XYZ file of C-alpha atoms in Angstrom:
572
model
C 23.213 28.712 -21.003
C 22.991 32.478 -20.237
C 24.653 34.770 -18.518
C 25.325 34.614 -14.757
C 24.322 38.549 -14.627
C 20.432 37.242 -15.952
C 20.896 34.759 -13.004
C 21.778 37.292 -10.871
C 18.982 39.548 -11.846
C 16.216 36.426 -11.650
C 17.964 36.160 -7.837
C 17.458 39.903 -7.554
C 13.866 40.061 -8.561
C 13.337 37.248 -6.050
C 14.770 39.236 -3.244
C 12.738 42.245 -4.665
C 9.385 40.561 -3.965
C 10.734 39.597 -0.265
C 11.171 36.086 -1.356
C 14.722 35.194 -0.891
C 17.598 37.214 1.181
C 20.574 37.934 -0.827
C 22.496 35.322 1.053
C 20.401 33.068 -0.172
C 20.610 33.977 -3.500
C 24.391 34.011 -3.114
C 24.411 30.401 -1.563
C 22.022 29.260 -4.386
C 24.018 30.904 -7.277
C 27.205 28.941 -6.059
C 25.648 25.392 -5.533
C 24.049 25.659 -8.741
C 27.365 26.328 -10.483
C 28.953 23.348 -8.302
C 25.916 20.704 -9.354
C 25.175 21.899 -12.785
C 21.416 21.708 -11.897
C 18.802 23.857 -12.168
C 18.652 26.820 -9.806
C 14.641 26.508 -9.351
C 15.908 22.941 -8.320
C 18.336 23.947 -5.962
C 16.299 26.377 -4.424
C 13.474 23.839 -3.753
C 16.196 21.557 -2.506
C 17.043 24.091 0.048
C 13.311 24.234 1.428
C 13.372 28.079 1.131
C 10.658 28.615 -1.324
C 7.544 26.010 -2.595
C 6.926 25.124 -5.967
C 3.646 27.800 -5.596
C 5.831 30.772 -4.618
C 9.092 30.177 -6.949
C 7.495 29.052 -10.379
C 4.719 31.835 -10.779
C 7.931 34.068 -10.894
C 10.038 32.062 -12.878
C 7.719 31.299 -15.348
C 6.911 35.402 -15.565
C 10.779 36.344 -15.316
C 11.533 34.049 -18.443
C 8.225 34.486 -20.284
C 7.720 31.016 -20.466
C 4.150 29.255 -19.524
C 4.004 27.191 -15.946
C 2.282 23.970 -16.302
C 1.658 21.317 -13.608
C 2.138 17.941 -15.183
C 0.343 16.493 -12.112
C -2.799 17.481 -13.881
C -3.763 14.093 -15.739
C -5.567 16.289 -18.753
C -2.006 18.339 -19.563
C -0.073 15.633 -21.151
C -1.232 13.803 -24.530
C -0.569 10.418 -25.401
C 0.094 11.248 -28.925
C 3.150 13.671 -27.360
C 4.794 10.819 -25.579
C 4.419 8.510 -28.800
C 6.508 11.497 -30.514
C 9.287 11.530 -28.127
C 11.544 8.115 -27.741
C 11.842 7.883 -24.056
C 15.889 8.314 -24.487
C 15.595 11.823 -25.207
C 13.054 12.311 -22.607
C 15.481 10.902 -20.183
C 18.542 12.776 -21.649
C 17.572 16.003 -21.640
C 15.114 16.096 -18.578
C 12.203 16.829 -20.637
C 8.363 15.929 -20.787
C 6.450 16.028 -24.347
C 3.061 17.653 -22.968
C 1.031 17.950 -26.449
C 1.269 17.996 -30.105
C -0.206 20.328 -32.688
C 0.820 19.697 -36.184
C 4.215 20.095 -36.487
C 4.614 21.674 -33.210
C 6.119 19.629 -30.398
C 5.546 21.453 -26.873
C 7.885 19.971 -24.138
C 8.167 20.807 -20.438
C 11.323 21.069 -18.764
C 13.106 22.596 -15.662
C 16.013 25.062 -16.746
C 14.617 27.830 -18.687
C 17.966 29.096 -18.817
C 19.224 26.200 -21.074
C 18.502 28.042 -24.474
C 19.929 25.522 -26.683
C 17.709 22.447 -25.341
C 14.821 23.303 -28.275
C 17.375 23.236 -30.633
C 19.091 20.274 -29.563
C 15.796 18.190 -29.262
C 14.813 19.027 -33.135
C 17.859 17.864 -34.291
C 17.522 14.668 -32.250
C 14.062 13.876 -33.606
C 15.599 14.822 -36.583
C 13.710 18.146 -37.655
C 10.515 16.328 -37.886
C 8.645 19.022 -35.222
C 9.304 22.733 -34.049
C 10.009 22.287 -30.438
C 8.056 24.600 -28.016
C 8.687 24.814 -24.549
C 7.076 25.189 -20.804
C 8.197 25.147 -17.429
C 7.637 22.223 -15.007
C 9.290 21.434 -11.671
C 11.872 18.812 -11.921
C 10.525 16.429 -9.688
C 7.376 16.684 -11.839
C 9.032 15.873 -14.802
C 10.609 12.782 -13.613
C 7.379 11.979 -11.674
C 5.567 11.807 -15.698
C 8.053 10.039 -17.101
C 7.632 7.676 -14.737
C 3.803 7.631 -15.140
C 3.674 7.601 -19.093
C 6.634 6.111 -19.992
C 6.120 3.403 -17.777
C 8.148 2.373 -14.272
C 11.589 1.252 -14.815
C 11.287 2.303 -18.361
C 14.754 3.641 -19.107
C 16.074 0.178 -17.415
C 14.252 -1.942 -19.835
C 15.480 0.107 -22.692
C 18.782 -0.567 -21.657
C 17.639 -4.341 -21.303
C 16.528 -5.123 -24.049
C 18.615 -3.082 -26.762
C 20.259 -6.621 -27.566
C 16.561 -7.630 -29.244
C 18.228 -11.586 -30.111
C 18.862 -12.529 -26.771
C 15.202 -10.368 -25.269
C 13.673 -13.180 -27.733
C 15.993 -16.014 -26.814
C 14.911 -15.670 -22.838
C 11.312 -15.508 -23.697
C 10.892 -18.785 -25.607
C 13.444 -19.899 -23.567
C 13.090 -23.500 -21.854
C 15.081 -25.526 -19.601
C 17.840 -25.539 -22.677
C 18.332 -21.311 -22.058
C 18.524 -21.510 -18.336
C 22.310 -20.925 -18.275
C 21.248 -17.583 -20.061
C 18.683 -16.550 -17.547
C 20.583 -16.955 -14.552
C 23.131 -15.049 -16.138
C 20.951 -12.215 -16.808
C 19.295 -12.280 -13.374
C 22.578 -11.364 -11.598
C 23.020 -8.768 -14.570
C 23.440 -5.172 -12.057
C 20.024 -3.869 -14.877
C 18.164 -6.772 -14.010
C 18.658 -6.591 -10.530
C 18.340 -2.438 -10.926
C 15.008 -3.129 -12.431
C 13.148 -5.246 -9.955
C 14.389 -2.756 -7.379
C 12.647 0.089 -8.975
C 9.607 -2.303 -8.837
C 10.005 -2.551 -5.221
C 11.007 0.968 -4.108
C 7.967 2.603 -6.050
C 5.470 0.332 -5.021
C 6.546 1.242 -1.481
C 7.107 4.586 -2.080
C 3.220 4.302 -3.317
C 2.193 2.619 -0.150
C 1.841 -0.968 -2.139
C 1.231 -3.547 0.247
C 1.297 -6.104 -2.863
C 3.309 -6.475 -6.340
C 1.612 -8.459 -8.949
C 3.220 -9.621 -12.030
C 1.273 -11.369 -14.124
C 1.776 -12.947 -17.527
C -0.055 -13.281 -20.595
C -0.150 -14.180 -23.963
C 2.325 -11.185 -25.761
C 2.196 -8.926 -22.410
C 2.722 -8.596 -18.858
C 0.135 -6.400 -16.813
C 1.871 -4.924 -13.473
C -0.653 -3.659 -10.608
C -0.354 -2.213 -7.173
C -2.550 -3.205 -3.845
C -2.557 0.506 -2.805
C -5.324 0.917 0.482
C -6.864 -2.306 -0.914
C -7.403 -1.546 -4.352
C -5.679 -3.285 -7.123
C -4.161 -0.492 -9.747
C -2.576 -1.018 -13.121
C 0.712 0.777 -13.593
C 2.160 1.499 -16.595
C 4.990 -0.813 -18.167
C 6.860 -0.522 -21.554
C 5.618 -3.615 -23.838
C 9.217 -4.496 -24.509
C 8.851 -6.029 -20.241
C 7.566 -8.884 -22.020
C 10.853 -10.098 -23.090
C 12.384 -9.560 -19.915
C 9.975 -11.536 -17.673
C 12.029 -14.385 -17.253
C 14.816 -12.753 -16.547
C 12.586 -10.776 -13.882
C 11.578 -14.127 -12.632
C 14.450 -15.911 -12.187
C 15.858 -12.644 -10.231
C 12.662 -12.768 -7.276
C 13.657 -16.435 -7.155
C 17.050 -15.759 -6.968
C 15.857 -13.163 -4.467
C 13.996 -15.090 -1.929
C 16.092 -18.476 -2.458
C 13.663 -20.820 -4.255
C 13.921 -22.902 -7.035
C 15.259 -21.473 -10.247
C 14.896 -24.756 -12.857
C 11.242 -25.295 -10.849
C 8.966 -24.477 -13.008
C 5.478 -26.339 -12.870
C 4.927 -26.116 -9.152
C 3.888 -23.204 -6.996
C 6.742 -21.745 -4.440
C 6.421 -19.410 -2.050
C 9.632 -17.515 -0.417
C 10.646 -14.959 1.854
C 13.539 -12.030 1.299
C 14.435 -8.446 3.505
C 15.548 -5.683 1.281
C 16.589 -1.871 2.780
C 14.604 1.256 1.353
C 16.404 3.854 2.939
C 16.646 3.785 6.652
C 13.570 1.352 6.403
C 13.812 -2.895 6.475
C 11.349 -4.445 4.530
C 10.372 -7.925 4.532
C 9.010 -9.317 1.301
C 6.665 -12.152 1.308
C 7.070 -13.899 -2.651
C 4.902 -16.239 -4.540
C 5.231 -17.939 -7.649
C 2.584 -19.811 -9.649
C 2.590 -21.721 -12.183
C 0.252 -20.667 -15.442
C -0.137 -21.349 -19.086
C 1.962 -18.248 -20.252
C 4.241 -18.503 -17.354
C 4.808 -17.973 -14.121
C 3.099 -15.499 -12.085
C 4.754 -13.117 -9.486
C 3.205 -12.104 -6.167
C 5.328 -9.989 -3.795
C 3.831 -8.932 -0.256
C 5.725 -5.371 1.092
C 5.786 -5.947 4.846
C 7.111 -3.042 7.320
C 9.953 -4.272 9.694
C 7.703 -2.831 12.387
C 4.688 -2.426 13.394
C 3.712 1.178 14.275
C -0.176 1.265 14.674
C -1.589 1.698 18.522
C -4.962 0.039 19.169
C -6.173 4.077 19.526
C -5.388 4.439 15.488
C -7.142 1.593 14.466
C -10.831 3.036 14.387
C -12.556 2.499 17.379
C -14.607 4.256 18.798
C -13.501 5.309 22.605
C -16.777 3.495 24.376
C -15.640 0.217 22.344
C -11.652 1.081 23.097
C -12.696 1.438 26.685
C -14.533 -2.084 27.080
C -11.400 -3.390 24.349
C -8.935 -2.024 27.223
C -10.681 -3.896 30.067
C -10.847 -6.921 28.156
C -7.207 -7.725 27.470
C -6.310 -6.036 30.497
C -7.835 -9.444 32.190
C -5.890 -12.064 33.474
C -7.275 -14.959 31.212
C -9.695 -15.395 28.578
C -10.171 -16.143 24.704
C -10.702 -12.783 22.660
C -10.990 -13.828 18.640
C -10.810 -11.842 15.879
C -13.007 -12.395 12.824
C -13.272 -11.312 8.864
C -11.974 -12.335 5.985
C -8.798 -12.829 4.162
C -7.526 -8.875 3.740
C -9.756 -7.485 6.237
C -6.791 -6.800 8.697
C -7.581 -9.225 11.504
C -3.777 -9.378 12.208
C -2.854 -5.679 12.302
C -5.601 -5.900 15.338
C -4.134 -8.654 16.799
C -0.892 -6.844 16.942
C -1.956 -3.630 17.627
C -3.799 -5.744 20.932
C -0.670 -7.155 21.867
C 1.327 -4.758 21.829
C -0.803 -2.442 24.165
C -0.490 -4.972 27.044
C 3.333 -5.908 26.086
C 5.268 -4.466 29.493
C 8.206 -6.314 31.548
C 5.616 -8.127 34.015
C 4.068 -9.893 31.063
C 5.501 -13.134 28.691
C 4.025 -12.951 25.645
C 4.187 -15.488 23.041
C 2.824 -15.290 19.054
C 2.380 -18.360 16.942
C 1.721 -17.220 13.533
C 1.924 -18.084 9.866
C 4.233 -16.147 8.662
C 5.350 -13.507 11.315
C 4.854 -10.337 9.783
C 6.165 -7.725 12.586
C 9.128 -7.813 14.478
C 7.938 -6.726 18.225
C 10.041 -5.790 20.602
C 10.365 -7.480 23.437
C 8.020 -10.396 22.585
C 8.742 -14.083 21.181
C 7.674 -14.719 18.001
C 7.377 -17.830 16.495
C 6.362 -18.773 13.119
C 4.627 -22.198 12.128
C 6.248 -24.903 9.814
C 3.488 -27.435 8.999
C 6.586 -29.773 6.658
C 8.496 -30.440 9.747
C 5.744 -30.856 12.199
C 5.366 -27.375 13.629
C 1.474 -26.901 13.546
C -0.383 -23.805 15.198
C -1.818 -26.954 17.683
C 2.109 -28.220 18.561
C 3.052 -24.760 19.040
C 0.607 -24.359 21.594
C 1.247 -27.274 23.539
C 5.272 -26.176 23.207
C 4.274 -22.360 24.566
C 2.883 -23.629 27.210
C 6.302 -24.795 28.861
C 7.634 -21.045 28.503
C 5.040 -20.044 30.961
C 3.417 -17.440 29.117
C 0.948 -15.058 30.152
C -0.450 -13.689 27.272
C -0.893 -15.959 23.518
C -1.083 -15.170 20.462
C -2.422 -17.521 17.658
C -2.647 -16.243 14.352
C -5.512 -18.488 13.152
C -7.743 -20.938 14.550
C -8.150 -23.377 11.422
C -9.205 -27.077 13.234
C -10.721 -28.847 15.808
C -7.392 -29.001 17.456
C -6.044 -26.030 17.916
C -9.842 -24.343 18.626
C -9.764 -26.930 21.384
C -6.593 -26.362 22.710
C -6.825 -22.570 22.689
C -10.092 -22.749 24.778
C -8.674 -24.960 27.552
C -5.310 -22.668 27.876
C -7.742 -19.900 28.388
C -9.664 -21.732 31.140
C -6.146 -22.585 32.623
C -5.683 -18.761 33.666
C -3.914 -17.805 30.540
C -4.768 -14.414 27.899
C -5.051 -15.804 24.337
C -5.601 -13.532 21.493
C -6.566 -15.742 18.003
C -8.717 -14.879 14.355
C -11.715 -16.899 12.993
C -12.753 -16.811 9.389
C -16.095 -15.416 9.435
C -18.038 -13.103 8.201
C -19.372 -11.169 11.272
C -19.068 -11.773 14.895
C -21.965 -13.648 16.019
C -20.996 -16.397 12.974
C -17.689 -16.802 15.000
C -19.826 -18.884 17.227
C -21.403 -21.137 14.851
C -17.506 -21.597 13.264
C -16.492 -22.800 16.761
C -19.754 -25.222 17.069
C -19.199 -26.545 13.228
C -15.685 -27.468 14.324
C -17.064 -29.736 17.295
C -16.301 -27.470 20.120
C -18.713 -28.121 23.170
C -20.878 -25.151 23.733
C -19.639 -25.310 27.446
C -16.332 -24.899 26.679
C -17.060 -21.097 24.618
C -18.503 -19.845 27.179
C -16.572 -20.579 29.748
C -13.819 -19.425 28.200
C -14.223 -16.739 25.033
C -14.637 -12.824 26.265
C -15.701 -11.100 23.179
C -15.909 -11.238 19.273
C -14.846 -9.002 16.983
C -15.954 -9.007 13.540
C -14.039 -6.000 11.116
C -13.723 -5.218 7.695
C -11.238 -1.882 6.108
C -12.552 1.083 4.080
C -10.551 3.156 2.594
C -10.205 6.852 4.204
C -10.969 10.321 2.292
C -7.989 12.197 1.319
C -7.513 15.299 3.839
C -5.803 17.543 1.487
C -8.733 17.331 -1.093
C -11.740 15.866 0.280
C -14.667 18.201 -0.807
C -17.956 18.888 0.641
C -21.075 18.892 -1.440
C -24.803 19.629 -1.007
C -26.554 16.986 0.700
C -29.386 15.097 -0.833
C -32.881 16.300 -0.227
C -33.979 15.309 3.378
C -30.329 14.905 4.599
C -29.145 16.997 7.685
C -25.360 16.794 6.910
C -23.393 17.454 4.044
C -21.763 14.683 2.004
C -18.247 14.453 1.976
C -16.837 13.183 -1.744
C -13.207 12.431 -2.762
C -11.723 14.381 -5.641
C -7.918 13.828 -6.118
C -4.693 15.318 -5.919
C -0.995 14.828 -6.082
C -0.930 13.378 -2.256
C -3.229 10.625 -2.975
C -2.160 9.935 -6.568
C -5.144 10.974 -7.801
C -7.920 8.536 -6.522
C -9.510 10.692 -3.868
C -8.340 8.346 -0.992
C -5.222 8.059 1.458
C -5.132 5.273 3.823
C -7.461 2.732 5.679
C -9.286 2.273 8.857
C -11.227 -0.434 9.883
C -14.942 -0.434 10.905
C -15.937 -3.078 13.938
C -18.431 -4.774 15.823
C -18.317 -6.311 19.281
C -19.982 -9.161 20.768
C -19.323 -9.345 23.799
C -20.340 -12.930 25.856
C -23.374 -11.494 27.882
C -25.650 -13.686 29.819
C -28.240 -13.833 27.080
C -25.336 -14.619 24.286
C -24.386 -17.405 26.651
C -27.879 -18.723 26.831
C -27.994 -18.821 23.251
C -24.781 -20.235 22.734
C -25.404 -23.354 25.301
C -28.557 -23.466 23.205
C -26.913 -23.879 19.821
C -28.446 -20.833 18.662
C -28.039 -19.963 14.719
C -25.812 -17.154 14.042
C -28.578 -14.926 12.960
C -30.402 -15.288 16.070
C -27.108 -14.510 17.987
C -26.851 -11.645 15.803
C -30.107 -10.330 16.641
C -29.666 -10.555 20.164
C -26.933 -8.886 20.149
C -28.084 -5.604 18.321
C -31.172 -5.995 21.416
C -28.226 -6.081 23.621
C -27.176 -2.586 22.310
C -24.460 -3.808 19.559
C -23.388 -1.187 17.138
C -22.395 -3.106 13.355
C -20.155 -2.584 11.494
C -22.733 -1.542 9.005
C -23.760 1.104 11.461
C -19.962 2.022 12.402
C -18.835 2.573 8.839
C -21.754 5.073 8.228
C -20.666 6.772 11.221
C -17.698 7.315 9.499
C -19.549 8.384 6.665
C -21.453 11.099 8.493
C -18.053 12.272 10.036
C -16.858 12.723 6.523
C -14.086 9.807 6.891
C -15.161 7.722 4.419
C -17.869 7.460 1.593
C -21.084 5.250 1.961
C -19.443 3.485 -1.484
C -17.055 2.415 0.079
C -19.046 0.909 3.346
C -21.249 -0.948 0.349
C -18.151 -2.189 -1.194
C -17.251 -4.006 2.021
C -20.609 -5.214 3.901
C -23.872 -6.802 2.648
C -26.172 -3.967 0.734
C -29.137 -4.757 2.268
C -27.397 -4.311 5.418
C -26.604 -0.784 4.889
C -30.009 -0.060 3.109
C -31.585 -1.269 6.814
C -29.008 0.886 8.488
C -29.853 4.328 6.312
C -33.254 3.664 6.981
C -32.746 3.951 10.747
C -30.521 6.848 10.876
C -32.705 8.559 8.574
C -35.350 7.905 10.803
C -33.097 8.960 13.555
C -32.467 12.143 12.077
C-alpha cells in the first residue's frame, strides 16, 4: 500500500476542487484504515460524492485509466477464460481484455501497488498484468455477470469432483447423499443467491431447467424470459439444488416421477417473500419453477394504466352496491393484480370483503382471504356457497372455470352482493360467448354482469435512457426507442403497465347478448358504442412515448394494430 501522506494529498486535491470538506476527508481517512477497504469505496458508501464526480479524479490523481464495466463491449470473453474465477474473487479484480501476453484487469484500490505483482505470480507468470480503475460495486456486479451467479459457491461445491459425479448419476441408492448435501450451509447459500438476485432483478419467475450435460437458468424479468449466466460445473450440483427447493417448500424428496407443486416464505431484507415452487418431471431430470411473490400488494387502481375517463366509469362501477364485474386475458396478462388493485380501492371498515382464490398471492389488510383446496373438497363453487354465511358485501373469485361457479357467481350478484371474478378470454366481448358456452342463460348476464374488461401488459420504456428519434415520413410525433443502461440492465425497458378495454353492458350489448350474438358482432358494437381497444390504448401509449408499437404487436393480433395505425394516421 502507499503512504498515508499520498492519501492525504488524493483527500487534499479533492477538497481543492470543492469536492469534499476536510472533515470529510478526515472521517474517510479513519474508516478506511478501520475497514481495510478502499477509500473511493468508503467515500461512495458515505453518499458524499457519485461514481461521476470521484473516479474522473481518481483515475487522473493515480494516472490510471477509468473504465465502466457496465459497458457490455469493455470486457472480453477471452479475459475471463484467462483468469480462474478464485483470483478474481480474491483479489477484487475484473480481467477486462487480453492482448498477447498482456493481461489488463480492473480493480478498485489503486493504492494497492503490489496487486499486479501478486496476480502474475498467481497465474504463474504466464501474462504481464495491466491495470484500470473500476468502482467496486462494478466489479462485483461483472463477476457476477461473466462468471456466472453463485459462481464462487459452486466452486466451493464442487471442488470434491467424486462426489459432484456421484449426485448426478445418482438414483434412489445416493439419496442419503443428497439430502445430506441439501442441508450443506453452500447448498443452501447457493439457492439463496438464486433467489435474492432474481429479486433484486425484479424476477417474478426462476426457471431451472435440465438437460442433457447442462442446466440453462432464466429470469421472467417484465415478462420476458432471460438467460443468466451459470458456471457448467451447476450441472453436477442440480440434484443437490433440487432436493434443497423440495426441502424448501416441504414436498417430496424420494418423489421423483410425478409433478409437485409447493409453497415456502423466505426474508430479503426487511421484505417477506412468498415463493410459489414447481417441480416436473423430465427425461434429464426434474425441472424447477419458482414464482417470487411480494408479501404485499402495493399497486393502486390509479397505477395500473388507465386512462382517467375509464378510471372514472371503473370508480362508479365498484363503487355500486351489487353487480358482476369480470376480468378477462390470458394466463400472465395480470388479471389478478387488477382484481386486487379493485379490491383494495373499495376495502374500508363499512365493507366485508371476502377473496376465494387459487393460490392467494397478497396478503391484504383487513380482508379475508381464502385459498381453494380442490383434494379436500374446497372448490371456488363450495367456497362461494360457504362466503355467503359471512355476510359479505363485496366477493372476490379468482377464476370462473365451470358451469357452477359462473352460475353461482351470477345469482350472488342478483342477490344484492359486489363480486369481482376473471374469465379466460381473449378480449372482452368473447367474455360473453365464454359465459354462453358454459350454459349460462343469457338472462341471467345481463341481469347481473356490469362491465368487461379485457387487458394484456407491455412492457414500459426505461426513463433514464429512453431516446427520441426522427419520426417516419408522414408521422407528426417523434418515436420514442429504448436503448439501455445500467438501471434497466441493459434491455431498454423497466417495468409494465397494462393496456385495457371496457365493455360496459349498454342497452344495445344487452340486446345482443339476449340474442346470442357472436363475439365479433358484440365486439363491433361496442367500438359503435364508442369503445377504445386495447389495440387503440396501447398505441396511445406509444404516441406518449410509454411504450414501443413492438411491443403492442407482441401482445395483440397484428392485423389489429395495422387497422388501428391506419385510423390514427388518418386521424392525424
Amino acid at each position: 500500500m502507499t503512504t498515508t501522506g499520498k492519501v492525504n494529498k488524493f483527500g487534499q486535491r479533492l477538497v481543492e476542487q470543492g469536492l469534499l470538506t476536510d472533515s470529510q476527508v478526515a472521517e474517510a481517512l479513519q474508516l478506511q484504515q478501520a475497514q481495510g477497504r478502499p477509500l473511493s469505496t468508503v467515500i461512495l458508501e458515505q453518499h458524499w460524492l457519485t461514481p461521476q464526480q470521484l473516479f474522473p479524479v481518481l483515475a487522473q490523481y493515480y494516472r490510471i485509466p477509468f473504465v465502466r464495466l457496465s459497458d457490455d463491449s469493455v470486457v472480453e470473453r477471452a479475459a475471463v477464460s484467462a483468469m480462474p474465477l478464485k483470483l478474481a474473487m480474491h483479489y477484487k479484480a475484473m480481467p477486462v481484455r487480453v492482448r498477447n501476453s498482456t493481461l489488463t484487469v480492473a480493480i478498485a484500490d489503486p493504492q494497492d501497488l503490489r496487486l499486479a505483482d501478486e496476480l502474475r505470480a498467481a497465474l504463474q507468470e504466464r501474462y504481464v498484468v495491466d491495470t484500470v480503475l473500476a468502482a467496486e460495486d462494478d466489479i462485483q456486479a461483472a463477476i457476477k455477470k461473466f462468471y456466472g451467479v453463485g459462481a464462487e459457491t459452486i466452486s466451493e461445491l464442487v471442488k470434491d469432483q467424486d462426489r459432484g459425479l456421484r449426485l448426478e448419476a445418482a438414483g434412489e441408492a445416493a439419496l442419503e447423499d443428497i439430502e445430506q448435501l441439501a442441508s450443506d450451509a453452500s447448498v443452501v447459500k447457493l439457492v439463496n443467491q438464486l433467489i435474492v438476485e432474481a429479486h433484486h432483478r425484479r424476477a417474478t419467475d426462476i426457471h431451472l431447467e435440465p438437460y442433457r450435460g447442462r442446466v440453462r437458468l432464466r429470469y421472467r424479468i417484465d415478462g420476458v424470459l432471460r438467460t443468466v449466466d451459470v458456471p457448467p460445473t451447476i450441472r453436477q450440483l442440480f440434484p443437490a439444488i433440487l432436493s434443497r427447493v423440495k426441502v424448501l417448500s416441504n414436498l417430496n424428496i424420494m418423489e421423483r416421477r410425478l409433478p409437485q407443486d409447493g409453497r415456502a416464505a423466505v426474508k430479503v431484507g426487511e421484505e417477506k417473500l412468498d415463493l410459489r415452487l414447481s417441480v416436473l418431471p423430465t427425461p434429464a431430470g426434474e425441472s424447477i419453477v419458482i414464482r417470487i411473490l411480494p408479501n404485499r400488494m402495493l399497486l393502486e387502481l390509479k397505477d395500473l394504466g388507465f386512462r382517467q375517463e375509464d378510471l372514472d366509469r371503473l370508480t362508479r362501477l365498484i363503487s355500486a352496491p351489487h353487480g358482476l364485474l369480470f376480468v378477462t386475458g390470458p394466463t400472465g396478462s395480470g388479471k389478478t393484480t387488477t382484481l386486487y388493485a379493485l379490491t383494495k380501492t373499495i376495502n374500508t371498515d363499512e365493507r366485508k370483503i371476502i377473496t376465494m382464490e387459487d393460490p392467494v398471492e397478497y396478503e391484504m389488510e383487513g380482508i379475508t382471504q381464502v385459498q381453494v383446496n380442490p383434494q379436500i373438497g374446497l372448490t371456488f363453487a363450495q367456497g362461494l356457497r360457504s362466503m355467503l354465511r359471512h355476510d359479505p358485501d363485496v366477493m372476490m373469485v379468482g377464476e370462473v372455470r365451470d358451469y357452477e361457479t359462473a352460475e353461482l357467481a351470477i345469482r350472488i350478484a342478483l342477490t344484492g352482493h359486489l363480486v369481482f371474478s376473471t374469465l379466460h378470454t381473449n378480449d372482452a366481448a368473447s367474455g360473453v360467448t365464454r359465459l354462453l358456452d358454459m350454459g349460462v342463460d343469457p338472462y341471467l348476464i345481463v341481469s347481473s354482469v356490469e362491465c368487461f374488461i379485457a387487458q394484456r401488459l407491455v412492457r414500459l420504456l426505461c426513463e433514464r435512457c429512453k431516446v427520441a428519434v426522427a419520426s417516419p415520413a408522414g408521422k407528426r410525433a417523434a418515436v420514442v426507442r429504448p436503448q439501455g443502461c445500467d438501471a434497466c440492465q441493459r434491455t431498454g425497458f423497466f417495468g409494465r403497465s397494462a393496456i385495457y378495454e371496457l365493455l360496459p353492458m349498454s342497452e344495445p350489448i344487452k340486446e345482443l347478448v339476449m340474442a346470442k350474438a357472436s363475439a365479433d358482432a358484440i365486439w363491433k358494437k361496442a367500438i359503435e358504442l364508442g369503445m377504445r381497444t386495447m389495440q387503440q390504448d396501447g398505441w396511445e401509449k406509444v404516441k406518449h412515448g410509454l411504450t414501443t408499437s413492438e411491443e403492442v404487436l407482441r401482445v395483440t393480433q397484428e392485423d389489429e394494430i395495422a387497422r388501428v395505425t391506419k385510423t390514427c394516421d388518418d386521424e392525424e
